Amino acid sequence: MKNEDLYNYVLRLGDDSLILGQRLGEWCGHGPILEEDIAMTNISLDLIGQAMSLLDYAGVLDGQGKDHDALAFLRFENEYRNALLLEQPNGDFANTMMRQFLFDAFRKPLYEKLLESTDMQIAAIAEKSLKETRYHLKHTSEWVIRLGDGTDESHQRAQTALDLLWRYTDELFFQTEEDTTLISLGMVPSMSEIKAEWSKTVLSVLEEATLVIPTNNWQFEGGRRGMHSEHLGFLLADLQYMQRAYPNMKW
Amino acid sequence: MKTMDLQELEKRFQEKIDKEIKIEPNDWMPDEYRKTLIRQISQHAHSEIVGMLPEGNWITRAPNLRRKAVLLAKVQDEAGHGLYLYSSVETLGADREATIDDLHSGKAKYSSIFNYPAVTWADIGTIGWLVDGAAIMNQVALCRCSYGPYARGMVKICKEESFHQRQGFESLVTLCNGTPTQKAMAQDAMNRFWWPALMMFGPSDDESPNSAQSMKWKIKRFSNDELRQSFVDATVPQAEILGLTIPDPNLKWNEETGHYDFSPINWDEFWQVVNGNGPCNKERIEARTKAKEEGMWVREAAMAYAEKRALKKTA
Ligand SMILES: [Fe+2]
Ligand SMILES: [Fe+2]
Ligand SMILES: [Fe+2]
């Protein structure tokens, strides 16, 4: 492999985009408001586009001639490196928006830092993706505030979503031994910087939304190591269906 | 100033239509003209939205990421068409949510093609090619509709529909040049969608009582049968390029008329599907009703929040 450390890093980014994009695609045609149906499809589309660029680059770093489709469709479950947060089922609209918000608040500072990466390819992908991510974060922040500070019912639903999803947020800042090498080479930022930014955004939006961080601060992890929840298998069954049922064909 | 009597208003209205002057939202128009347009445009809007379901079905299972992205973009376009058309309906004084309730109660119709299931990936290409193709035939004519907002909307929508049609065709080219399994999948989709696509143009002219008035008002420019014939004439050569067989033993070129002859349509099937007995009518309406009901609290929250904001500002 050409650059295993960077490959692993880029694969994590690509899988996050892929799995969340896949999840959001489930909403298409079923959104609570036509305008939001369009917005969620739009975010899904952006994420699938990011996944294509990131997984293509991962394929290059891997050096075995794999393209984005080979990586997206032909791995086994324990080879996916997305954070557990992103494979969680959509649930209701509050849950989907909260999941997206917690992720966008992480992705935005990450891409901002990756703009300065000494790796030109990563910097280029970050530049293109940052514009999209800024818009996503704006959109989901507004919804979290609207739902949190809307009616009793929407507040309750938003709080339930936060309670459920908070347990998966620490994993976003997962960092390996090998990442430290990449950090010292100026290729990627340190996660502690990203977490500080993330906390600032999350705290201010949650406050405006009148939502409270759950007292139970138990945190799950595993996705980054290929240890996934029961949900991922079903997601992959849909995602991989065509490639598995009709192998080696062009579509 | 003397108020004009109804006859005089109607006369002037028809003169404008005859001179190809567009009717705009604030212009006087006969009640029947307004009603016909509200019915037709809301039906069109519902078709865009219900049409998202069979295709949306395949987003999670698209065979590669490029196709997934193309399908997401397409279904998003259809939602945009729906949105645009609902606002056109509102220019006529109808309420968007009320027309949607009519859809859910079964009072309002939508294109019956979307009551057929999309069971294989080839159906996605076929829907793009045939269903968007048939829609374009109808809608190109509507770009010259006498009602301004509808006509202008159709210009933009038609551009996107023809993009969808080409993407669908391109997807089928890939299947038809692929493995025998893929080719068979494409042929199977063709077999199932050909006749429902022809039915999209509606009942034949002698069974279509409202058509004459719509033609006079230039809401409609061509009859159902004329549009259907144009569609067949345009589509047969495309099927030949793909190497797909059209499931009609009587389909053949007629030198004399300069058109393709084809078998009579099974109108019994058409009416059954229109009246609720298609394979997916129940599922489609249930899915839309569920989206609306489960979205109620979201809309309420958005309104409550907006009110709180407004209060804070005035305070
Ligand atoms: Fe459309
Ligand atoms: Fe349409
Ligand atoms: Fe279309």
XYZ file of C-alpha atoms and ligand atoms in Angstrom:
569
model
C 0.000 0.000 0.000
C 1.254 3.444 -0.942
C 0.259 5.308 2.207
C -1.595 3.204 4.717
C -1.943 5.876 7.399
C -3.484 8.388 5.083
C -5.588 5.683 3.442
C -7.141 4.800 6.799
C -7.798 8.447 7.539
C -9.414 9.198 4.184
C -11.438 5.991 4.357
C -12.980 7.142 7.627
C -13.968 10.448 6.047
C -15.355 8.702 2.964
C -17.332 6.155 4.965
C -18.871 8.861 7.153
C -20.148 10.638 4.045
C -21.275 7.445 2.366
C -23.220 5.986 5.271
C -24.917 9.240 6.246
C -25.736 9.997 2.601
C -27.274 6.553 2.291
C -29.354 7.069 5.436
C -30.672 10.461 4.317
C -31.631 9.001 0.943
C -34.246 6.922 2.764
C -36.244 10.096 3.417
C -36.692 10.916 -0.247
C -40.407 11.070 -1.016
C -41.377 10.833 2.667
C -40.257 14.164 4.139
C -42.545 16.020 6.564
C -42.677 19.073 4.294
C -41.938 19.148 0.580
C -39.262 21.806 1.096
C -37.511 19.590 3.663
C -37.805 16.553 1.432
C -35.822 18.545 -1.103
C -33.341 19.788 1.510
C -32.604 16.302 2.873
C -32.221 14.889 -0.631
C -29.867 17.746 -1.357
C -27.698 17.001 1.668
C -27.714 13.322 0.741
C -26.603 14.202 -2.762
C -23.749 16.364 -1.445
C -22.610 13.586 0.876
C -22.667 10.956 -1.869
C -20.617 13.333 -4.020
C -18.109 13.778 -1.190
C -17.986 10.015 -0.681
C -17.124 9.578 -4.357
C -14.169 11.988 -4.168
C -12.928 10.676 -0.836
C -13.217 6.988 -1.712
C -11.609 7.564 -5.090
C -8.675 9.130 -3.288
C -8.617 6.302 -0.743
C -8.406 3.935 -3.717
C -5.420 5.837 -5.053
C -3.680 5.691 -1.652
C -4.434 1.983 -1.480
C -2.757 1.551 -4.859
C -4.662 -1.556 -5.936
C -6.746 0.093 -8.613
C -9.970 0.269 -6.595
C -12.400 3.069 -7.451
C -15.105 4.575 -5.233
C -17.584 1.865 -6.170
C -15.242 -1.001 -5.327
C -14.760 0.536 -1.893
C -18.368 1.596 -1.343
C -20.016 -1.641 -2.403
C -17.598 -4.527 -2.068
C -16.311 -4.491 1.473
C -17.521 -6.603 4.365
C -19.321 -5.027 7.268
C -16.310 -4.925 9.596
C -14.264 -3.139 6.940
C -16.398 0.014 7.071
C -14.893 2.760 9.223
C -17.781 5.203 9.682
C -18.636 6.487 13.152
C -21.563 4.704 14.825
C -23.544 7.964 14.910
C -23.982 7.935 11.156
C -25.424 4.453 10.814
C -28.136 5.089 13.418
C -31.631 4.801 11.923
C -33.347 7.987 10.783
C -36.065 7.845 13.425
C -38.310 10.885 13.268
C -37.431 14.226 11.695
C -36.013 15.511 15.016
C -33.682 12.539 15.237
C -32.504 12.955 11.649
C -31.874 16.678 12.094
C -30.076 16.179 15.419
C -27.826 13.472 13.974
C -27.046 15.690 11.001
C -26.399 18.725 13.204
C -24.009 16.882 15.529
C -22.127 15.665 12.478
C -22.120 18.959 10.551
C -20.792 20.779 13.618
C -17.861 18.329 13.487
C -17.384 18.298 9.736
C -17.255 22.050 9.255
C -14.199 22.770 11.451
C -12.587 19.588 10.168
C -12.852 20.691 6.550
C -11.718 24.184 7.514
C -8.529 22.710 8.915
C -8.112 20.251 6.060
C -8.066 23.220 3.683
C -4.556 23.835 4.998
C -3.471 20.236 4.553
C -0.042 19.706 3.042
C -1.684 16.994 0.978
C -3.031 18.847 -2.073
C -5.700 16.282 -2.857
C -7.206 16.450 0.621
C -7.091 20.231 0.563
C -8.945 20.260 -2.767
C -11.684 17.900 -1.546
C -12.027 19.954 1.643
C -12.437 23.148 -0.326
C -15.262 21.773 -2.432
C -16.950 20.082 0.528
C -16.658 22.978 2.935
C -19.103 25.171 0.996
C -21.692 22.401 1.131
C -21.024 21.610 4.777
C -21.402 25.243 5.847
C -24.816 25.272 4.283
C -25.766 21.950 5.906
C -24.716 23.203 9.336
C -26.687 26.402 8.920
C -29.748 24.427 7.884
C -29.568 21.846 10.670
C -28.720 24.433 13.368
C -31.837 26.346 12.415
C -33.950 23.223 12.619
C -32.540 22.127 15.973
C -33.368 25.577 17.352
C -36.794 25.631 15.727
C -37.707 22.191 17.058
C -36.196 22.728 20.486
C -37.900 26.083 20.939
C -41.071 25.240 18.969
C -43.959 23.367 20.574
C -43.912 21.080 23.631
C -44.052 18.085 21.354
C -41.187 19.203 19.121
C -39.103 20.112 22.174
C -39.708 16.679 23.646
C -38.784 14.964 20.382
C -35.621 17.026 19.959
C -34.551 16.312 23.543
C -35.197 12.584 23.078
C -33.074 12.640 19.936
C -30.254 14.427 21.737
C -30.397 11.961 24.642
C -30.196 9.068 22.219
C -27.460 10.414 19.968
C -25.201 12.124 22.485
C -23.669 8.712 23.298
C -22.140 8.519 19.834
C -20.532 11.948 19.629
C -17.157 11.273 21.268
C -16.307 8.732 18.626
C -16.255 11.450 15.979
C -12.975 12.666 17.518
C -11.328 9.257 17.384
C -7.626 9.488 16.664
C -5.067 6.706 16.143
C -1.340 6.447 16.845
C -0.757 6.656 13.100
C -2.788 9.860 12.860
C -0.170 11.535 15.035
C 2.321 11.022 12.223
C -0.078 12.624 9.751
C -0.597 15.521 12.156
C 3.139 16.093 12.481
C 3.381 16.146 8.675
C 0.700 18.841 8.556
C -1.621 16.611 6.560
C -4.488 16.530 9.049
C -5.415 18.552 12.143
C -5.404 17.260 15.668
C -8.846 16.190 16.836
C -8.585 18.193 20.038
C -8.754 21.392 17.977
C -11.813 20.110 16.132
C -13.502 19.056 19.324
C -13.071 22.506 20.843
C -14.760 24.095 17.827
C -17.472 21.451 17.821
C -18.267 22.000 21.504
C -18.577 25.730 20.982
C -21.080 25.328 18.131
C -23.056 22.583 19.823
C -23.333 24.345 23.162
C -24.504 27.611 21.671
C -27.087 26.000 19.383
C -28.420 23.706 22.110
C -28.723 26.639 24.454
C -30.731 28.645 21.957
C -32.811 25.538 21.349
C -33.470 25.245 25.108
C -32.157 21.676 25.025
C -29.955 20.129 27.690
C -27.031 17.756 27.354
C -27.922 14.430 28.973
C -26.392 13.761 32.380
C -25.509 10.212 31.383
C -22.272 10.772 29.543
C -21.493 7.145 28.674
C -19.920 7.091 25.210
C -19.954 4.283 22.685
C -17.234 3.640 20.169
C -16.335 0.896 17.709
C -17.283 2.074 14.245
C -13.806 3.471 13.607
C -12.425 -0.023 14.313
C -15.056 -1.837 12.238
C -17.188 -2.851 15.234
C -20.638 -1.710 14.180
C -24.188 -1.730 15.517
C -26.869 -4.137 14.295
C -28.185 -1.378 12.055
C -25.294 -1.313 9.616
C -25.946 -4.778 8.204
C -29.422 -3.805 7.039
C -28.149 -0.582 5.545
C -25.480 -2.517 3.644
C -28.020 -5.084 2.475
C -29.756 -2.295 0.571
C -26.601 -0.473 -0.447
C -24.818 -3.547 -1.775
C -27.828 -5.440 -3.120
C -27.240 -4.854 -6.825
C -23.483 -5.380 -6.718
C -23.875 -8.589 -4.727
C -26.819 -10.009 -6.693
C -25.354 -9.098 -10.105
C -21.590 -9.222 -9.644
C -19.076 -7.904 -12.176
C -21.470 -5.877 -14.295
C -21.388 -2.268 -15.438
C -24.377 -0.108 -14.652
C -68.004 53.268 -14.975
C -70.500 50.688 -16.109
C -69.874 47.113 -15.065
C -69.480 44.872 -18.018
C -71.910 42.045 -18.244
C -70.714 38.455 -18.128
C -71.155 37.879 -21.829
C -68.994 40.846 -22.688
C -66.279 39.662 -20.254
C -66.316 36.187 -21.734
C -66.135 37.618 -25.229
C -63.086 39.721 -24.374
C -61.492 36.802 -22.602
C -61.853 34.593 -25.666
C -60.501 37.367 -27.883
C -57.362 37.524 -25.777
C -56.981 33.763 -26.022
C -57.451 33.875 -29.783
C -54.798 36.578 -30.053
C -52.411 34.403 -28.010
C -52.296 36.923 -25.153
C -51.461 35.102 -21.901
C -53.952 35.124 -19.066
C -52.345 36.289 -15.823
C -53.451 35.634 -12.211
C -55.190 38.980 -11.704
C -57.000 38.976 -15.055
C -60.658 38.199 -15.237
C -61.338 34.587 -16.236
C -64.441 32.407 -16.443
C -65.071 30.251 -13.376
C -64.889 27.116 -15.465
C -61.489 28.122 -16.877
C -60.196 28.656 -13.359
C -61.635 25.362 -12.133
C -60.268 23.427 -15.077
C -56.803 24.855 -14.501
C -56.872 24.239 -10.759
C -57.866 20.639 -11.434
C -55.272 20.116 -14.136
C -52.328 21.852 -12.460
C -52.926 20.285 -9.060
C -53.250 16.893 -10.744
C -49.936 17.578 -12.409
C -48.377 18.617 -9.084
C -49.682 15.466 -7.377
C -48.223 13.351 -10.190
C -44.789 14.864 -9.630
C -44.953 14.123 -5.922
C -46.458 10.635 -6.106
C -44.015 9.936 -8.927
C -41.167 10.372 -6.449
C -42.201 7.155 -4.686
C -41.515 4.377 -7.231
C -38.142 5.912 -8.082
C -37.302 6.979 -4.541
C -37.637 3.303 -3.709
C -34.439 2.595 -5.582
C -32.227 5.334 -4.147
C -30.879 3.111 -1.390
C -30.309 0.254 -3.850
C -28.825 2.062 -6.853
C -26.048 -0.120 -8.326
C -23.233 2.448 -8.114
C -22.616 5.864 -6.599
C -22.908 7.778 -9.838
C -26.344 6.280 -10.525
C -27.338 6.934 -6.933
C -26.394 10.602 -7.287
C -28.210 10.904 -10.624
C -31.336 9.329 -9.169
C -31.245 11.546 -6.072
C -30.955 14.591 -8.317
C -33.793 13.415 -10.521
C -36.212 12.730 -7.696
C -35.241 16.069 -6.172
C -36.104 17.739 -9.488
C -39.543 16.096 -9.401
C -40.124 17.480 -5.906
C -39.132 20.887 -7.238
C -41.647 20.516 -10.081
C -44.320 19.661 -7.545
C -43.450 22.688 -5.452
C -43.507 24.985 -8.464
C -46.826 23.608 -9.660
C -48.444 23.934 -6.231
C -47.525 27.604 -6.252
C -49.038 27.944 -9.732
C -52.240 26.462 -8.313
C -52.132 29.066 -5.564
C -52.019 31.885 -8.130
C -55.520 30.700 -9.060
C -56.754 31.160 -5.505
C -56.627 27.499 -4.463
C -54.962 26.379 -1.239
C -51.982 24.019 -1.538
C -52.811 21.974 1.556
C -56.472 21.676 0.554
C -55.550 20.297 -2.869
C -53.177 17.837 -1.159
C -55.993 16.719 1.123
C -58.059 16.057 -1.998
C -55.276 13.803 -3.233
C -55.234 11.862 0.016
C -59.006 11.482 0.112
C -59.017 10.154 -3.445
C -60.977 13.114 -4.784
C -58.062 14.382 -6.858
C -56.267 12.146 -9.332
C -52.658 11.827 -10.411
C -50.996 10.144 -13.332
C -51.944 6.466 -13.190
C -48.484 5.339 -14.318
C -47.191 5.795 -10.772
C -49.522 3.074 -9.559
C -47.305 0.515 -11.247
C -44.446 -0.913 -9.196
C -40.747 -0.295 -9.884
C -39.455 -3.798 -9.206
C -36.037 -3.910 -10.853
C -33.228 -1.459 -11.473
C -34.106 -1.475 -15.175
C -37.444 0.077 -14.239
C -35.595 3.240 -13.215
C -34.063 3.693 -16.655
C -37.346 2.747 -18.281
C -39.347 5.221 -16.225
C -36.904 7.981 -17.185
C -37.034 7.062 -20.837
C -40.747 6.273 -21.319
C -42.539 8.039 -18.487
C -40.555 11.278 -18.553
C -40.626 10.925 -22.347
C -44.415 10.779 -22.390
C -44.592 13.628 -19.881
C -42.471 15.776 -22.186
C -44.837 15.132 -25.117
C -47.669 16.487 -22.993
C -45.727 19.294 -21.427
C -44.024 20.723 -24.487
C -47.541 21.460 -25.709
C -48.313 23.057 -22.338
C -45.454 25.557 -22.730
C -47.921 27.426 -24.966
C -50.842 27.072 -22.571
C -52.960 30.228 -22.330
C -52.419 30.559 -18.570
C -49.166 32.498 -18.118
C -47.756 31.040 -14.862
C -48.414 27.465 -15.987
C -46.915 28.037 -19.441
C -43.772 29.664 -18.040
C -43.325 26.945 -15.443
C -43.559 24.310 -18.137
C -40.625 25.789 -20.041
C -38.276 25.238 -17.096
C -39.811 21.899 -16.154
C -39.584 20.581 -19.718
C -35.847 21.252 -19.818
C -35.381 19.109 -16.732
C -37.749 16.396 -17.956
C -35.836 16.022 -21.194
C -32.640 15.732 -19.184
C -34.328 12.925 -17.196
C -35.437 11.276 -20.390
C -31.909 11.259 -21.809
C -30.460 9.957 -18.546
C -33.035 7.155 -18.509
C -32.220 6.241 -22.080
C -28.481 6.321 -21.341
C -28.987 4.021 -18.367
C -30.825 1.571 -20.647
C -28.070 1.776 -23.270
C -25.697 0.515 -20.567
C -28.023 -2.367 -19.706
C -28.695 -3.266 -23.321
C -24.965 -3.344 -24.086
C -24.296 -5.277 -20.893
C -24.700 -8.942 -20.025
C -27.661 -11.066 -21.233
C -29.068 -10.795 -17.695
C -29.045 -7.005 -17.925
C -30.573 -6.997 -21.389
C -33.344 -9.329 -20.188
C -33.950 -7.031 -17.232
C -34.379 -4.101 -19.623
C -36.749 -6.059 -21.895
C -38.833 -7.115 -18.917
C -39.162 -3.500 -17.816
C -40.164 -2.512 -21.358
C -42.833 -5.235 -21.389
C -44.367 -3.917 -18.197
C -44.123 -0.151 -18.850
C -44.977 0.196 -22.541
C -48.744 0.036 -22.271
C -49.066 2.038 -19.057
C -46.883 4.706 -20.734
C -49.295 4.917 -23.671
C -52.168 5.226 -21.214
C -50.518 8.344 -19.729
C -52.060 10.411 -22.528
C -55.526 9.690 -21.181
C -58.706 8.365 -22.786
C -59.028 8.470 -26.553
C -60.528 11.601 -28.055
C -64.088 10.324 -28.430
C -64.096 9.418 -24.702
C -62.679 12.721 -23.547
C -65.571 15.138 -23.047
C -63.655 18.114 -21.582
C -61.107 18.229 -24.357
C -63.012 20.458 -26.797
C -63.451 23.281 -24.277
C -59.813 23.009 -23.146
C -58.708 23.271 -26.761
C -60.851 26.343 -27.296
C -59.311 27.968 -24.221
C -55.872 26.887 -25.418
C -55.158 25.088 -22.184
C -54.649 22.095 -24.434
C -53.161 22.348 -27.917
C -53.305 18.769 -29.108
C -55.727 15.950 -28.444
C -54.823 12.904 -26.342
C -54.674 10.669 -29.403
C -52.482 13.083 -31.338
C -49.990 13.260 -28.476
C -50.043 9.491 -28.009
C -49.321 9.007 -31.708
C -46.399 11.458 -31.592
C -45.018 9.591 -28.623
C -45.203 6.220 -30.382
C -43.632 7.672 -33.536
C -40.768 9.195 -31.544
C -40.176 6.181 -29.310
C -40.157 3.244 -31.745
C -36.815 4.259 -33.359
C -35.301 4.697 -29.877
C -36.387 1.174 -28.918
C -34.707 -0.045 -32.108
C -31.436 1.625 -31.096
C -31.648 -0.144 -27.748
C -32.521 -3.434 -29.425
C -35.637 -3.796 -27.299
C -38.856 -5.309 -28.611
C -42.027 -3.306 -28.109
C -44.654 -5.673 -26.701
C -47.193 -5.147 -29.485
C -47.450 -7.629 -32.369
C -49.454 -5.117 -34.422
C -46.954 -2.325 -34.217
C -45.860 -1.425 -37.743
C -45.035 1.568 -39.881
C -47.904 2.785 -42.038
C -46.630 4.363 -45.294
C -49.981 5.963 -46.032
C -50.483 7.805 -42.746
C -46.783 8.356 -42.061
C -47.283 7.024 -38.542
C -46.922 3.787 -36.660
C -50.056 1.681 -36.250
C -50.490 0.037 -32.882
C -52.958 -2.245 -31.089
C -55.951 -0.865 -29.235
C -55.297 0.068 -25.620
C -56.794 -1.957 -22.794
C -59.087 0.771 -21.474
C -60.547 -1.520 -18.892
C -57.139 -1.712 -17.227
C -56.760 2.058 -17.543
C -60.045 2.793 -15.745
C -59.401 0.166 -13.100
C -56.073 1.808 -12.243
C -57.518 5.341 -12.367
C -60.299 4.268 -10.038
C -58.036 2.774 -7.409
C -57.388 -0.801 -8.475
C -53.829 -0.455 -9.740
C -51.098 -2.562 -8.156
C -49.822 0.279 -5.944
C -52.650 2.834 -5.577
C -53.136 2.014 -1.943
C -49.421 2.090 -1.076
C -48.844 5.402 -2.855
C -51.649 7.241 -1.093
C -50.762 5.657 2.222
C -47.157 6.803 1.878
C -48.188 10.371 1.100
C -50.807 10.480 3.857
C -48.297 9.117 6.353
C -45.726 11.761 5.358
C -48.294 14.490 5.902
C -49.584 13.144 9.222
C -46.139 12.475 10.612
C -45.015 15.882 9.451
C -47.808 17.699 11.258
C -45.802 18.293 14.450
C -42.886 19.611 12.376
C -45.060 22.180 10.644
C -46.644 23.142 13.963
C -43.212 23.571 15.536
C -42.032 25.773 12.675
C -45.110 27.970 13.030
C -44.876 28.173 16.816
C -41.212 29.133 16.595
C -41.883 31.796 13.968
C -44.598 33.293 16.182
C -42.283 33.383 19.194
C -39.664 35.150 17.081
C -42.149 37.712 15.856
C -43.288 38.389 19.436
C -39.694 38.860 20.625
C -39.092 41.379 17.865
C -42.110 43.499 18.687
C -41.448 43.257 22.446
Fe -41.240 16.249 -13.238
Fe -44.003 16.337 -15.063
Fe -38.878 13.986 -14.636
